[in-house]
Each structure stands twice: as structure tokens, then as C-alpha cells.
XYZ file of C-alpha atoms in Angstrom:
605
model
C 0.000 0.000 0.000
C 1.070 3.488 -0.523
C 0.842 4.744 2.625
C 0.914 2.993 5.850
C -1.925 3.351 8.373
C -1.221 3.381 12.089
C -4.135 1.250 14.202
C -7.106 4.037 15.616
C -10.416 3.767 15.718
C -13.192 3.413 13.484
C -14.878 7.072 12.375
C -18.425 6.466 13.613
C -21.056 7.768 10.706
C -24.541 8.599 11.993
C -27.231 9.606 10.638
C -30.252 12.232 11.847
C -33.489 11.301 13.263
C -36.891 11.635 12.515
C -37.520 12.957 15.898
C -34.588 15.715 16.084
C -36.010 16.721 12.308
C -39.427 17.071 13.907
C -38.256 18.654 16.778
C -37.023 21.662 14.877
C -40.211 22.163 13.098
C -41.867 22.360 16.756
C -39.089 24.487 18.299
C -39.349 27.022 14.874
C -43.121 27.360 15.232
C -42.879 30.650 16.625
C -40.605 31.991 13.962
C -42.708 31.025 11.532
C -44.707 33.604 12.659
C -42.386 36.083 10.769
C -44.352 38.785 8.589
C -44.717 37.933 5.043
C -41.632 37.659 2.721
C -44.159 40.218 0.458
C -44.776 42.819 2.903
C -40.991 42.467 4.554
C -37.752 43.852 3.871
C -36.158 41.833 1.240
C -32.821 40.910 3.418
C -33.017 37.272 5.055
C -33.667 37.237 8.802
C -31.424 34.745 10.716
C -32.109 33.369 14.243
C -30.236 30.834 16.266
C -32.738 27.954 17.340
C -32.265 24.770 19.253
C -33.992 21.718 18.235
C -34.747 20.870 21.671
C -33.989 21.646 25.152
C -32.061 18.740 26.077
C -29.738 16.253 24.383
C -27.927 12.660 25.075
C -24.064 12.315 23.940
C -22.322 9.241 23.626
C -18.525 8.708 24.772
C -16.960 5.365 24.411
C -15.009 3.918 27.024
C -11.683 2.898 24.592
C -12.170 5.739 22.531
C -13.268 8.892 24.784
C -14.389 11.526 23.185
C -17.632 13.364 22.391
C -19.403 14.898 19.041
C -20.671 17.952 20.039
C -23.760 17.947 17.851
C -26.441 20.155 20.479
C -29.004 20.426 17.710
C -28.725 23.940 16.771
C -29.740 25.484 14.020
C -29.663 29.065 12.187
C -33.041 29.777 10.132
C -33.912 31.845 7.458
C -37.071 33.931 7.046
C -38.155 36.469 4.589
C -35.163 35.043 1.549
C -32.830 32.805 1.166
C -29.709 33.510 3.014
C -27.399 33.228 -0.011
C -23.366 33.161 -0.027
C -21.451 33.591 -3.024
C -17.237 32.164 -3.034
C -15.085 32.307 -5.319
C -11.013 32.903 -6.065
C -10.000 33.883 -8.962
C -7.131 31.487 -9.209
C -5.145 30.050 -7.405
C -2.735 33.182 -6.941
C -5.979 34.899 -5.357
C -7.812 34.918 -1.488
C -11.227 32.948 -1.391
C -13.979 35.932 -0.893
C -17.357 35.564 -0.078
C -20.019 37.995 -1.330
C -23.529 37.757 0.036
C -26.585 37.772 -2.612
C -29.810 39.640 -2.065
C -32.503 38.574 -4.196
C -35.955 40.471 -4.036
C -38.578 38.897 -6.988
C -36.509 39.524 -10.161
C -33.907 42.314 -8.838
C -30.458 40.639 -7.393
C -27.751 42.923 -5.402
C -24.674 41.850 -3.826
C -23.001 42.588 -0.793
C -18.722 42.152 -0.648
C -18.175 40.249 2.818
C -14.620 41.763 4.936
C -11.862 40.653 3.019
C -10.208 37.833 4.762
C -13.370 36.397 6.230
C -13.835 32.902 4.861
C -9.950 30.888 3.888
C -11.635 27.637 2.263
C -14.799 26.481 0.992
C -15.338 24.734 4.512
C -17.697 27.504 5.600
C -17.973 30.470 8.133
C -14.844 30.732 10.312
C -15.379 31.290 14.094
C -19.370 31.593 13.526
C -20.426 29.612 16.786
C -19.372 30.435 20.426
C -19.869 27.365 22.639
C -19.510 27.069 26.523
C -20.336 24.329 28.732
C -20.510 23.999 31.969
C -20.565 20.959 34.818
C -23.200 20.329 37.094
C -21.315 22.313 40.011
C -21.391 25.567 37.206
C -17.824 25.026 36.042
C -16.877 26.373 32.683
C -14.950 22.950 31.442
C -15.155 23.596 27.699
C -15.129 27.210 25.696
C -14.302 27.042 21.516
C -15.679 28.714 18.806
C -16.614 26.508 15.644
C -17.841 26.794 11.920
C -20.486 26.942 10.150
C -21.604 25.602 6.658
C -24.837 27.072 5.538
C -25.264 23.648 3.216
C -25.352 21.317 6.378
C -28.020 19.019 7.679
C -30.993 21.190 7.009
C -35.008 20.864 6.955
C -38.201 23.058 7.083
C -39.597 25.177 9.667
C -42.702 25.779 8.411
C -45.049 23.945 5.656
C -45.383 26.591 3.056
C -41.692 26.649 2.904
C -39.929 25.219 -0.526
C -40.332 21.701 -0.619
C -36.947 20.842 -1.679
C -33.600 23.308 -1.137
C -32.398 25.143 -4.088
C -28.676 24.578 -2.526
C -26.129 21.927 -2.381
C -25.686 20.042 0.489
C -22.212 20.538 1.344
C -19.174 22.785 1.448
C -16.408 21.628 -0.370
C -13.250 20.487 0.988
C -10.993 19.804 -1.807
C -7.899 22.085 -1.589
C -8.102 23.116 -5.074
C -11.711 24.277 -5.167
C -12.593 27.304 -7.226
C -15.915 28.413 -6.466
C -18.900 27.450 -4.009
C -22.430 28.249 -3.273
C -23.913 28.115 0.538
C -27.281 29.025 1.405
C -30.498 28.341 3.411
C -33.047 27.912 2.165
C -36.070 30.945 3.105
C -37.993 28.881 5.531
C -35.350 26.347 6.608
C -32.749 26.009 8.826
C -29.253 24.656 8.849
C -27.257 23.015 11.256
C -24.614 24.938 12.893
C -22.478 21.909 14.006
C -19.866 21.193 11.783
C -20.710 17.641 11.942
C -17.547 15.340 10.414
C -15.332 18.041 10.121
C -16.028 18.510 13.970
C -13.309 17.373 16.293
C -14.582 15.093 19.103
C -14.515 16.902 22.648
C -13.279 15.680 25.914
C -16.383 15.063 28.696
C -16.511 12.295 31.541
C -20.013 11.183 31.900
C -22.565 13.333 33.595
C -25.092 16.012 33.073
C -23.962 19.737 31.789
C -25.175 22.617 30.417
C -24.296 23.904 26.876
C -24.285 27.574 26.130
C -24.209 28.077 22.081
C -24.309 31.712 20.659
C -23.391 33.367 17.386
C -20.439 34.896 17.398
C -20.792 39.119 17.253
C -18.840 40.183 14.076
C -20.972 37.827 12.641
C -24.467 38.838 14.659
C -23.609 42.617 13.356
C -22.094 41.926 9.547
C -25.603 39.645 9.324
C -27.844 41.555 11.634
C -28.509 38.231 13.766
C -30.077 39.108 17.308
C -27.976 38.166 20.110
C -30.513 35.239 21.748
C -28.079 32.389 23.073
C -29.636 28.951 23.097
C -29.758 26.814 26.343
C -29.146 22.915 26.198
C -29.271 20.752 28.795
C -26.661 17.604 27.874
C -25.992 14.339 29.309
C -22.988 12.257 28.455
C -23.015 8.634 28.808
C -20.236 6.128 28.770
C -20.643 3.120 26.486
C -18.240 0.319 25.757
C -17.611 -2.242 22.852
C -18.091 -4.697 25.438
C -21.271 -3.945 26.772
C -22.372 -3.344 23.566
C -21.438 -6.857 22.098
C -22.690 -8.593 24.664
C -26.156 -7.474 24.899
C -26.676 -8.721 21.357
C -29.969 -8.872 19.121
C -30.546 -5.643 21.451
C -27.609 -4.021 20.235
C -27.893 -4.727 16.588
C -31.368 -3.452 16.728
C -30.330 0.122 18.601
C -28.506 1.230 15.315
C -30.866 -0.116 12.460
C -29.094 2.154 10.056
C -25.268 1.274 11.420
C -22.873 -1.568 9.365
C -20.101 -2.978 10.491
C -16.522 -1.644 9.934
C -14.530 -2.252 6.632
C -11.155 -4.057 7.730
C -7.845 -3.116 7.329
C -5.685 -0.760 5.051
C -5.741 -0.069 0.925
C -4.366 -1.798 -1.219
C -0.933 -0.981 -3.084
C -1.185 1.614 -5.609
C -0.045 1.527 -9.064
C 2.621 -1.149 -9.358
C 0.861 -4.491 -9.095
C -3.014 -3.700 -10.276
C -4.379 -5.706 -7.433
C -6.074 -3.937 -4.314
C -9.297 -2.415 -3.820
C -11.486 0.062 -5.022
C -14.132 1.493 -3.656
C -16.416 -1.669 -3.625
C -18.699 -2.006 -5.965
C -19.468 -5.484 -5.783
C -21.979 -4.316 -2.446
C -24.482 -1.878 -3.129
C -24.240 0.904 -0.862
C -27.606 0.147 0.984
C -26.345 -3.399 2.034
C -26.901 -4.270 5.690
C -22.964 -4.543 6.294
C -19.839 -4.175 4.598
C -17.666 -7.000 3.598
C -14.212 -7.050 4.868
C -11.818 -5.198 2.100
C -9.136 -7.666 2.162
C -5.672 -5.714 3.402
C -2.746 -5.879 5.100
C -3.548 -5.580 9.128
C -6.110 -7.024 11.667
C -9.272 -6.009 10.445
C -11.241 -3.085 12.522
C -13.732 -4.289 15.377
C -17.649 -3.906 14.238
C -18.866 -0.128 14.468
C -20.982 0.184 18.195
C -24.421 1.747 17.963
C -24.252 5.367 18.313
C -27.134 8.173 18.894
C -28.634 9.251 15.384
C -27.290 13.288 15.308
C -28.028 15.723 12.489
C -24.728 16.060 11.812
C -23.374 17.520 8.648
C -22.523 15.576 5.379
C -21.348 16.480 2.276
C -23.166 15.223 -1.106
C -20.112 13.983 -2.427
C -18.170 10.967 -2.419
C -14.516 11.908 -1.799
C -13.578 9.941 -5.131
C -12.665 6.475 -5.861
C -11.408 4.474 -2.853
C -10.864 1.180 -1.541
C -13.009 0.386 0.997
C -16.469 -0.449 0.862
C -18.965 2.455 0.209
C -19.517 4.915 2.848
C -22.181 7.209 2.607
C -21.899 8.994 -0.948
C -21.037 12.308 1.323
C -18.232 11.587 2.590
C -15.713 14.296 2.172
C -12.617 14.220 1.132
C -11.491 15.407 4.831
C -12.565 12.237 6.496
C -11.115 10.243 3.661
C -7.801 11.045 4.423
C -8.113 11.023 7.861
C -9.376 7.506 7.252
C -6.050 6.849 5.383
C -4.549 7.279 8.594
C -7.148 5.540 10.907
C -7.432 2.107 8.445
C -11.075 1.801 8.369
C -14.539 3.581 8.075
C -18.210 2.649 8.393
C -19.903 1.886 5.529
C -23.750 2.783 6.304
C -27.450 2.442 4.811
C -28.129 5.723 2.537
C -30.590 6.559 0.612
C -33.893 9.240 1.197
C -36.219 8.662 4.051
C -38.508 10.942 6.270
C -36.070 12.926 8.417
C -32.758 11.989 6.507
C -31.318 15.355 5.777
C -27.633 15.091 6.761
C -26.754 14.644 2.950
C -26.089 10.908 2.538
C -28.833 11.113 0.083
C -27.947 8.182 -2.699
C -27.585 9.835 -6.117
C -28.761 7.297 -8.830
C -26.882 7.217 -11.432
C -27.734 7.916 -15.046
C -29.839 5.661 -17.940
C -28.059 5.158 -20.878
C -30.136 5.490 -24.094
C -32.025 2.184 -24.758
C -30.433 1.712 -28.357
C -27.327 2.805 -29.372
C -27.422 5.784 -31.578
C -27.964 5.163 -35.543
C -27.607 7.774 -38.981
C -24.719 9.650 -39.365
C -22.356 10.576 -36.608
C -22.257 14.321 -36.039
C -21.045 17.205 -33.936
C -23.237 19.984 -33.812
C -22.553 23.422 -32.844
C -24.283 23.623 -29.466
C -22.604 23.634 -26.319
C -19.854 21.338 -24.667
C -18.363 20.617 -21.689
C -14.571 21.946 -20.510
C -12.319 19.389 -18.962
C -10.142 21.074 -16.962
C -7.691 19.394 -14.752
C -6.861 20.273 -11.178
C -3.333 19.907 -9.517
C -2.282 16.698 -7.321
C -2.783 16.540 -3.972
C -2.562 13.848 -1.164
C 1.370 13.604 -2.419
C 3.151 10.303 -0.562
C 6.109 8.058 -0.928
C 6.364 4.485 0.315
C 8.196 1.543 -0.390
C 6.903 -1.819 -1.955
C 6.545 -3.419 1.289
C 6.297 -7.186 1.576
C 4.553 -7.533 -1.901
C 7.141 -5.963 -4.185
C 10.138 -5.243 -2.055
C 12.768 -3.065 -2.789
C 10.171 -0.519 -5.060
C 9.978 3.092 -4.256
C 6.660 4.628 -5.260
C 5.316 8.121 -5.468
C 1.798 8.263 -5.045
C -1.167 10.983 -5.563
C -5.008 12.486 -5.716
C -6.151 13.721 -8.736
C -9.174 15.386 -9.957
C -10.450 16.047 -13.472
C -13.978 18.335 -13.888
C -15.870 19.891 -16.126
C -16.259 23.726 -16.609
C -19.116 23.626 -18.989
C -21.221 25.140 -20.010
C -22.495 21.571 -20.960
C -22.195 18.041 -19.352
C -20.302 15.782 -20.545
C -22.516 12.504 -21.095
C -20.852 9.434 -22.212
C -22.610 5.949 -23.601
C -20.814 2.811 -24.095
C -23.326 -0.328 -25.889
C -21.849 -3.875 -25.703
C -21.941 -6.158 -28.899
C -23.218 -9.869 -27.318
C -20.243 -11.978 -26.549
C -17.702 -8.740 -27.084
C -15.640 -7.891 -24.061
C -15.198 -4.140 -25.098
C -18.235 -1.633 -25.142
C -18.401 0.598 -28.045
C -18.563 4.308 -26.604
C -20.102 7.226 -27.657
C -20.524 11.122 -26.656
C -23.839 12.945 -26.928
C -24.524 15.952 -27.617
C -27.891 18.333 -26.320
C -29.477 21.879 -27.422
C -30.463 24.358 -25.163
C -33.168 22.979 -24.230
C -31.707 19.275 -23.767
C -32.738 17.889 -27.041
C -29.947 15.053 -28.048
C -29.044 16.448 -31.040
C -25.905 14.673 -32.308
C -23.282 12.307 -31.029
C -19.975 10.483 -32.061
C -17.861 7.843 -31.603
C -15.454 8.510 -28.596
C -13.504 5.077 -28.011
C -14.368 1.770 -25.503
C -15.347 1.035 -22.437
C -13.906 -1.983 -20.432
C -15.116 -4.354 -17.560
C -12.120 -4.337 -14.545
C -12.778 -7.489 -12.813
C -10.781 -6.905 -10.288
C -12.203 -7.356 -6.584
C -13.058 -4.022 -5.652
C -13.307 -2.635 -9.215
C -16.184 -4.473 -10.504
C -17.170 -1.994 -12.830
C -16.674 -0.739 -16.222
C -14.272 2.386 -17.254
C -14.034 4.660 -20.143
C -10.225 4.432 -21.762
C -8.747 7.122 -22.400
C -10.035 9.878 -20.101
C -7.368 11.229 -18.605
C -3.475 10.380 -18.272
C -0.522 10.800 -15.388
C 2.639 11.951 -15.957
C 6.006 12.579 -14.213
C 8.018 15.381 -15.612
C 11.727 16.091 -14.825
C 12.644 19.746 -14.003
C 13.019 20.520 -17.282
C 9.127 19.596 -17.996
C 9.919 16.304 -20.162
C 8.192 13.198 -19.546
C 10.167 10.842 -16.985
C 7.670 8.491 -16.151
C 3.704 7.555 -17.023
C 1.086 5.917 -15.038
C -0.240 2.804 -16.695
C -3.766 4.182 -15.718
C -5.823 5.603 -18.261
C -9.565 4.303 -18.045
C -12.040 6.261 -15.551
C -15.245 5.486 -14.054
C -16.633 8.609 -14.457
C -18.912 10.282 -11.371
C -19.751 13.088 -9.387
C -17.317 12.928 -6.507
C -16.485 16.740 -5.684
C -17.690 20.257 -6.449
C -15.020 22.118 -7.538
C -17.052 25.355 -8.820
C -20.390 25.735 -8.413
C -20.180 29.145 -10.008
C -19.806 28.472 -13.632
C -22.531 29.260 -15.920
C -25.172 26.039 -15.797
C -23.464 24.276 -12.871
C -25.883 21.410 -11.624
C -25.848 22.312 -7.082
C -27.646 18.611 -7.300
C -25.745 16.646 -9.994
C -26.897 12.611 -10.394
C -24.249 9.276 -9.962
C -22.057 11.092 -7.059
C -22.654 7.634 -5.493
C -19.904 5.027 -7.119
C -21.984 2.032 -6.915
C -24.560 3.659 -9.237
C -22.541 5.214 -11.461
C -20.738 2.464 -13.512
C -22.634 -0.811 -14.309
C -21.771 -4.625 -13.362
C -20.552 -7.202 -15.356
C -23.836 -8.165 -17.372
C -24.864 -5.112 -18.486
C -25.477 -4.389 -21.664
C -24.815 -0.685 -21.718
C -24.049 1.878 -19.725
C -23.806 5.650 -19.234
C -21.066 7.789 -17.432
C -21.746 11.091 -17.013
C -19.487 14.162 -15.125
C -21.960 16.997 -14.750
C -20.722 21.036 -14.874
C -18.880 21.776 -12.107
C -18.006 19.239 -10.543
C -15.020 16.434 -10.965
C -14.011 13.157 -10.633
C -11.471 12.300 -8.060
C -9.336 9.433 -7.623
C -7.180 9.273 -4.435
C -3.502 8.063 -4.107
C -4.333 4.500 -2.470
C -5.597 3.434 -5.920
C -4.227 1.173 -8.791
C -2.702 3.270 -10.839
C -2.379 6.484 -8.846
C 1.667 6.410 -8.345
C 4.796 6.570 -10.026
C 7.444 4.096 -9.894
C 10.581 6.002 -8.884
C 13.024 3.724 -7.487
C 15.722 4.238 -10.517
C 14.802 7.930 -10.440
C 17.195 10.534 -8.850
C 16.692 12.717 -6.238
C 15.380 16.518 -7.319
C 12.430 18.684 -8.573
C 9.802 16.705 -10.870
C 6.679 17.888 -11.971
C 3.260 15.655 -11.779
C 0.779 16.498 -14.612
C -2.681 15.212 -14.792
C -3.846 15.916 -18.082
C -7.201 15.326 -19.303
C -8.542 13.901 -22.354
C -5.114 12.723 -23.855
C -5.704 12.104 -27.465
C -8.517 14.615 -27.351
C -11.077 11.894 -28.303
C -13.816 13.914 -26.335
C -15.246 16.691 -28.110
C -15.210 20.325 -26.050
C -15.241 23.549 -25.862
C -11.108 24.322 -25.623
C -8.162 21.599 -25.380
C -6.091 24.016 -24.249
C -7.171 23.949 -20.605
C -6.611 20.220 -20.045
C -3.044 20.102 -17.979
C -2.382 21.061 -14.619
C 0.876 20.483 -13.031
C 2.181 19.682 -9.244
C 5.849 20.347 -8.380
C 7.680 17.706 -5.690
C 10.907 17.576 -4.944
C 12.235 13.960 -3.933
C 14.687 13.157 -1.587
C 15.858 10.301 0.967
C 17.603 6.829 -0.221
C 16.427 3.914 -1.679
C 13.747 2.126 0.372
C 13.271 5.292 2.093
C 12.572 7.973 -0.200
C 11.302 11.156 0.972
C 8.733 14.118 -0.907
C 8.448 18.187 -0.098
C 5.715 19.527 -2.040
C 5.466 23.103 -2.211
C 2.844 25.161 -2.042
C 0.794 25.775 -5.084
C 0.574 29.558 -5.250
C -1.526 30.403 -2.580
C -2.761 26.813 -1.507
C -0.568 24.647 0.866
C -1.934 21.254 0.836
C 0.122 18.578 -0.139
């Protein structure tokens, strides 16, 4: 594997509950008593609510700590509360600009420079204090907010569905994001699994949760803290294992743990993926087979409303998680060997995200006539830098290799999706694939021939990938190829948002889960599609995803991604398609080392 994983716990996914959901309607009646959007000002009013009075935390004996989800939530009445952020590039801050929209007439409001850093959200937005039962302060921190958490309705005449996405993007090399609430919902203000667990023995306390004041003034919030009683309880695996059917039952929605660590990247084509063969509503994950113990089953934990991005983080190894996960968690997980894989999909009360996107139909026929390629819109492939830059050694499996491993992300600009068919021939092992083209008004209007598709049989893989989408390369200093990845076939889905902002971006695009986005092995066709603005990532602990370096020498190299190689898709400009990551390698044989500087203004590796 690429990169080793030290043993640590399990990251414990939960879901929200039909009860906390309907608690916030009941708690919001009285704001809902706010004068008509008609009559009223046309700037949103926000207020801080709490779900309900009192809450119940877990904290698990061998692995103390406690999610600090207190069910609070910041509503929106009169408008949508509306947050615009973009950079420019990559050489430029992230700014936020707030939008005002009153029936057809939209103004804008510039927030302070140097507000927001990321995409993650609001900075600093929520003060929270607790206090013991004797009235000791024991805990004080501010935390963030994403407008785009867990949200719902506080009233019935409000929207039936939210116009915005459901997240706030964490990739480093995001470009541009959307976050709002919805007029006549609210939002979670917990920062739900990009929250940090908090130390608290068991007992009963009292949580104090405000917002913050250059936010209460810059927003014109009213200053009405929210009260909420909390009671921590100590659980153990134990306990929880040994009270059987009784356990199983307490978390109906809960699967047990994927085992163990990825595979090995890139130099031996065996290892996982990210699990196809279950489908992502299974009742339990199958142990990803992996070098290590495998992790202990996940313990029933309290539903919480905690936040969840819509995306998948790209493809992975492990058994499917919840198509939100973000790519935060996922390399946190890197380090921590294992995560939950969970039941997903819509139900009454389920608005944390982990919504299953279904994946696209192809046509029922493939296309006959004349091949063509109208003038109408296309999509933009665009490629972002590498990130999640390691080195490791071959380990046990291919000793004495030295391997330089990577993320990478290609998306799609627009102003069109890019929507891609592949038809199978009976008996053939290739599909034949094809690229369609629409009209304004989504009329399939043309298409042509754009290369194969092929089935990767592979445990884990299990699913069928377009050649030729994009291609990894290792440049020497002086930008000529040293080395190329042997992978060059996608499938192609909705894992991140990486700008929202470009003209016709879809906030709610379809196959973001990976076990709906890519067929099995009897299928007869199939269609891949990567929607405008968003991309397709595929992490470092993937087939594929590294370089071998072990004859190379120590200095500066450059890692391109470059999308759409032989320029076999049609789009809008080819000119865009390569984006490049300098490292600089170091260390001796069997123990190489990588410093990747920053990139511009962003300093993730």
C-alpha cells in the first residue's frame, strides 16, 4: 500500500433522526410567525434555534471523546440567506459575497476581506460554553459553520426541496462554491464530520451556544443564546457486544466496519477500489481484504443531524460509505485504516446529505444515422493539480520498489455536461462508446464515436471504465516526460464540487454515489456522465495512482494530470486540459522522501 496506516479507531457515521427533524419544526413554530416575505424587507432574517432543550451524547469507554452535535440550528425567514465564493485562481484569497434577491432584482453585498480561507464555511461563527453540574466552565471554543449542512423546514409553506447543495467543499483546489439556506429552513450549525470530538466524563452539563458578534452585526442576527441541557453517557464495545440482538437493533441504520488498510497503488493492479461489488444500501460491509487485523464492528451510536457532504470523496478502496463523505474524512481515514460503511438513501427525516444519487440511464439503443457534432454547447475538462502527495516503499509484496503516489481530480467547466454511452456487442468484451450531444433545451441532437469502455474485474473494481479519459505523468525539471502511469480508463462520477459558479453548474448533480454510477458485469450498456462543475477524483491509495521512482534521482519533478489525452472527447477548448504539481524527492532507496510546495496560494500537499 502506498501509505501505511497506524491502528485508531473506526470514524463512527450517523445519521439524523426523525424525531430531532421534527423537533425543529416544533421548536421554529414561533418563527414562523415572521411577517410575510411580500410585505418584509427583502434581506433574510437569521435566528439561532435549538432543536430541543435537552440532548444525550455518547462517549466510548476505549475511545473517549464526544461529538458535540447540540441540535442547533440558524433559520432563514423572509429570503434565502445566499453566499457567493469564489477565487479567482489560485494566486488569489477565497472571498465571499452575500446575494440579495428580491422577486426579479439581485444585489450583492462584498463580505470583509479575509473572512472565509476555504470552501469549509464560516470561520469562528459559533461560540460554545459548557458547563458541569457544580457551574464550572470545562469547555469554551468557537466553531464553523456551513450554511449547506443538515438542514429541513420550519414551516409547511416553505420550498419543498432546497435550491442549494448540500455541502461545502473540501478539496484544496476548489474554485468556487455556493452556501445558502433555504427561506424557511434552517441549517445546522455543528460542523458535523469536520467537527473534532470533545473531551467530557459522563454526567449532566449545560451547553451555552451563541453566534459569534462580528458575525451577529455583519448579518444583523439578534444576540438570543440557546440553552441545552446535555448528558454524556459512557458506552463500551463490550457492553455493547454482549447485549446482542438488542444491540444490533439500537442502530438499524449502522454496518459494520470495513477491515484493514488499501491496497498498493499503481505497481501491481491488485487492491481495492471502492467496492462495488456491495451496493451501498447493504446491511454490512464486507471485509476489504488488506494488510492488518481487520477493525472491530462499528458500536451503535445516537442518530445526530450532523453535517454531510453530497459527495463521495472519489474512488477508494473500501467499501462504500455514505456517498457524502468528504474528502477530509477520507484522508483522515487513510490514517485511521477503516470507516463505516452505512445504509443511505432518502427517508422521512434523513437530511444530513447521505442522500444516494442514482446514477444515469443510458439510451435504450445505441445511436444510428450519421455521426455528427453539432454546434451547441460542450463541456470543458479542466484538470486540477495533485494533492494527497506520498512516498512508500513496496513493502512485503514488491520489495525493494519506491513509489510516489497521488489524488487527482479532473472536472468539467461547462457550459455543458459531458454525457458518455458505451453499448456492448453480445459476446464482445469491449463496449463501443459514444458522446452525446444536447441543445439548449436538452434535445440530443448529435453524437460520435469517442472510443471503448472496459469491464475491470478486479475485486473491488467491478465496474466498467471509459479508456482514455485522462493520463498521469512525471516530468523532470526541465518539464519532459520521466515516467507515465499505466492508468488511463475512468469510471466517471460526481465525486467533488469544484465550482459551483460556472454558468449552468448542476448544485444537485446525479451518480455522485460510485456504486450507481458504472454498471456490473452483465450489463449491456451503460452511461457515465461528469456533470458542470463538478469532478471526478481518484485518491492516491488506488491502482494506478503512483509513479514508480526507485531508478529515479533525487530533485524537482513535476506531476501532470492531463485530461482527455488524445482529445477523443469533443469540447469547448483543449487548451485547458493540464495542470501540473511540483515535488521535490529526496531520501535513499527504500526510504525515499517528498516536499511539495505550495501551489501559489494553496498549501496542501
Amino acid at each position: 500500500m502506498m501509505t501505511r496506516s497506524p491502528q485508531g479507531r473506526t470514524n463512527r457515521l450517523t445519521r439524523p433522526s426523525i424525531a430531532v427533524a421534527a423537533a425543529v419544526a416544533v421548536t421554529a413554530g414561533v418563527v414562523a410567525a415572521a411577517p410575510d416575505a411580500k410585505t418584509a424587507e427583502p434581506t433574510p432574517k437569521l435566528s439561532l434555534i435549538a432543536a430541543s432543550t435537552s440532548v444525550t451524547l455518547d462517549s466510548w469507554k476505549d475511545d473517549p471523546g464526544v461529538y458535540l452535535d447540540l441540535g442547533t440550528y440558524l433559520t432563514s425567514e423572509n429570503g434565502a440567506f445566499e453566499l457567493k465564493v469564489t477565487r479567482k485562481s489560485y494566486k488569489d484569497p477565497v472571498v465571499a459575497t452575500q446575494v440579495l434577491r428580491n422577486g426579479k432584482k439581485t444585489t450583492t453585498k462584498a463580505l470583509p476581506a479575509g473572512l472565509v480561507k476555504d470552501f469549509s464555511g464560516l470561520p469562528g461563527f459559533a461560540q460554545v460554553s459548557v458547563t458541569d453540574a457544580a457551574g464550572k466552565t470545562v469547555l469554551k471554543q468557537t466553531e464553523a459553520f456551513c450554511p449547506n449542512n443538515a438542514s429541513g423546514r420550519i414551516r409547511p409553506d416553505a420550498p419543498a426541496q432546497s435550491k442549494y447543495p448540500q455541502s461545502c467543499p473540501v478539496n484544496p483546489f476548489t474554485l468556487g462554491s455556493v452556501w445558502g439556506v433555504e427561506s424557511g429552513w434552517a441549517s445546522n450549525t455543528y460542523a458535523g464530520y469536520y467537527a473534532k470530538p470533545v473531551q467530557l466524563a459522563a454526567g449532566t452539563y449545560t451547553a451555552k451556544i451563541s453566534v459569534t458578534k462580528k458575525y451577529r452585526d455583519l448579518f444583523g442576527i439578534a444576540n438570543k443564546p440557546q440553552t441545552v441541557k446535555v448528558t454524556v453517557r459512557e458506552r463500551s464495545w463490550e457492553e455493547e457486544e454482549g447485549s446482542g440482538s438488542a444491540a444490533r437493533s439500537a442502530a438499524p441504520q449502522s454496518a459494520k466496519s470495513a477491515a484493514g488498510t488499501q491496497g498498493h497503488t499503481g505497481h501491481t493492479g491488485h487492491g481495492g477500489h471502492e467496492g462495488h461489488q456491495q451496493a451501498a444500501d447493504a446491511p454490512a460491509a464486507s471485509a476489504h481484504a488488506a494488510h492488518g487485523a481487520p477493525a472491530r464492528p462499528e458500536a451503535p451510536a445516537a442518530r445526530t443531524t450532523g453535517a454531510a457532504p453530497t459527495f463521495n470523496v472519489g474512488h477508494g478502496p473500501y467499501p462504500p460509505a455514505p456517498p457524502a463523505l468528504p474528502w477530509a474524512l477520507k484522508k483522515e481515514s487513510l490514517q485511521r485504516q477503516a470507516f463505516s460503511a452505512a445504509k443511505v438513501g432518502d427517508r422521512p427525516g434523513q437530511t444530513d446529505g447521505s442522500r444516494q444519487a442514482p446514477g444515469a440511464r443510458p439510451n435504450a439503443k445505441r445511436p444510428t444515422g450519421k455521426a455528427t457534432v453539432p454546434d451547441v454547447p460542450k463541456p470543458d475538462l479542466r484538470s486540477l493539480p495533485a494533492y494527497g502527495i506520498t512516498v512508500s516503499d513496496g513493502y512485503e509484496d514488491v520489495p525493494g520498489k519506491d513509489y510516489l503516489a497521488f489524488s487527482a481530480n479532473v472536472w468539467n467547466a461547462g457550459p455543458a455536461k459531458l454525457v458518455v454511452d458505451g453499448f456492448r456487442s453480445p459476446g464482445k468484451e469491449l463496449m463501443d462508446a459514444y458522446q452525446y450531444f444536447y441543445d439548449a433545451k436538452g434535445k440530443q441532437v448529435g453524437y460520435t464515436p469517442t472510443g471503448t469502455m472496459e469491464w475491470d474485474p478486479r475485486p473491488g473494481h467491478e465496474h466498467w471504465h471509459f479508456t482514455d479519459f485522462a493520463s498521469y505523468r512525471l516530468l523532470k525539471a526541465d518539464k519532459k516526460e520521466s515516467v507515465r502511469s499505466g492508468k488511463e480508463a475512468f469510471c466517471l462520477a460526481n465525486t467533488d464540487a469544484v465550482d459551483y459558479t460556472v454558468k449552468n453548474a448542476n448544485w444537485h448533480p446525479g451518480n455522485t454515489d460510485l456504486s450507481t454510477a458504472c454498471g456490473q458485469e452483465n450489463s449491456i450498456s451503460v452511461r457515465e456522465v461528469l456533470d458542470i462543475g463538478s469532478g471526478d477524483t481518484y485518491t492516491q491509495d488506488l491502482p494506478g495512482q503512483s509513479f514508480d521512482i526507485t531508478g529515479l534521482p533525487n530533485g524537482t519533478y513535476y506531476i501532470q494530470v492531463l485530461a482527455n489525452p488524445e482529445n477523443r472527447l469533443k469540447e469547448t477548448n483543449h487548451k485547458n486540459n493540464s495542470a501540473l504539481r511540483k515535488v521535490v524527492l529526496g531520501g535513499k532507496k527504500g526510504a525515499r522522501t517528498v516536499k511539495v510546495p505550495a501551489h501559489d496560494l494553496v498549501n496542501a500537499n
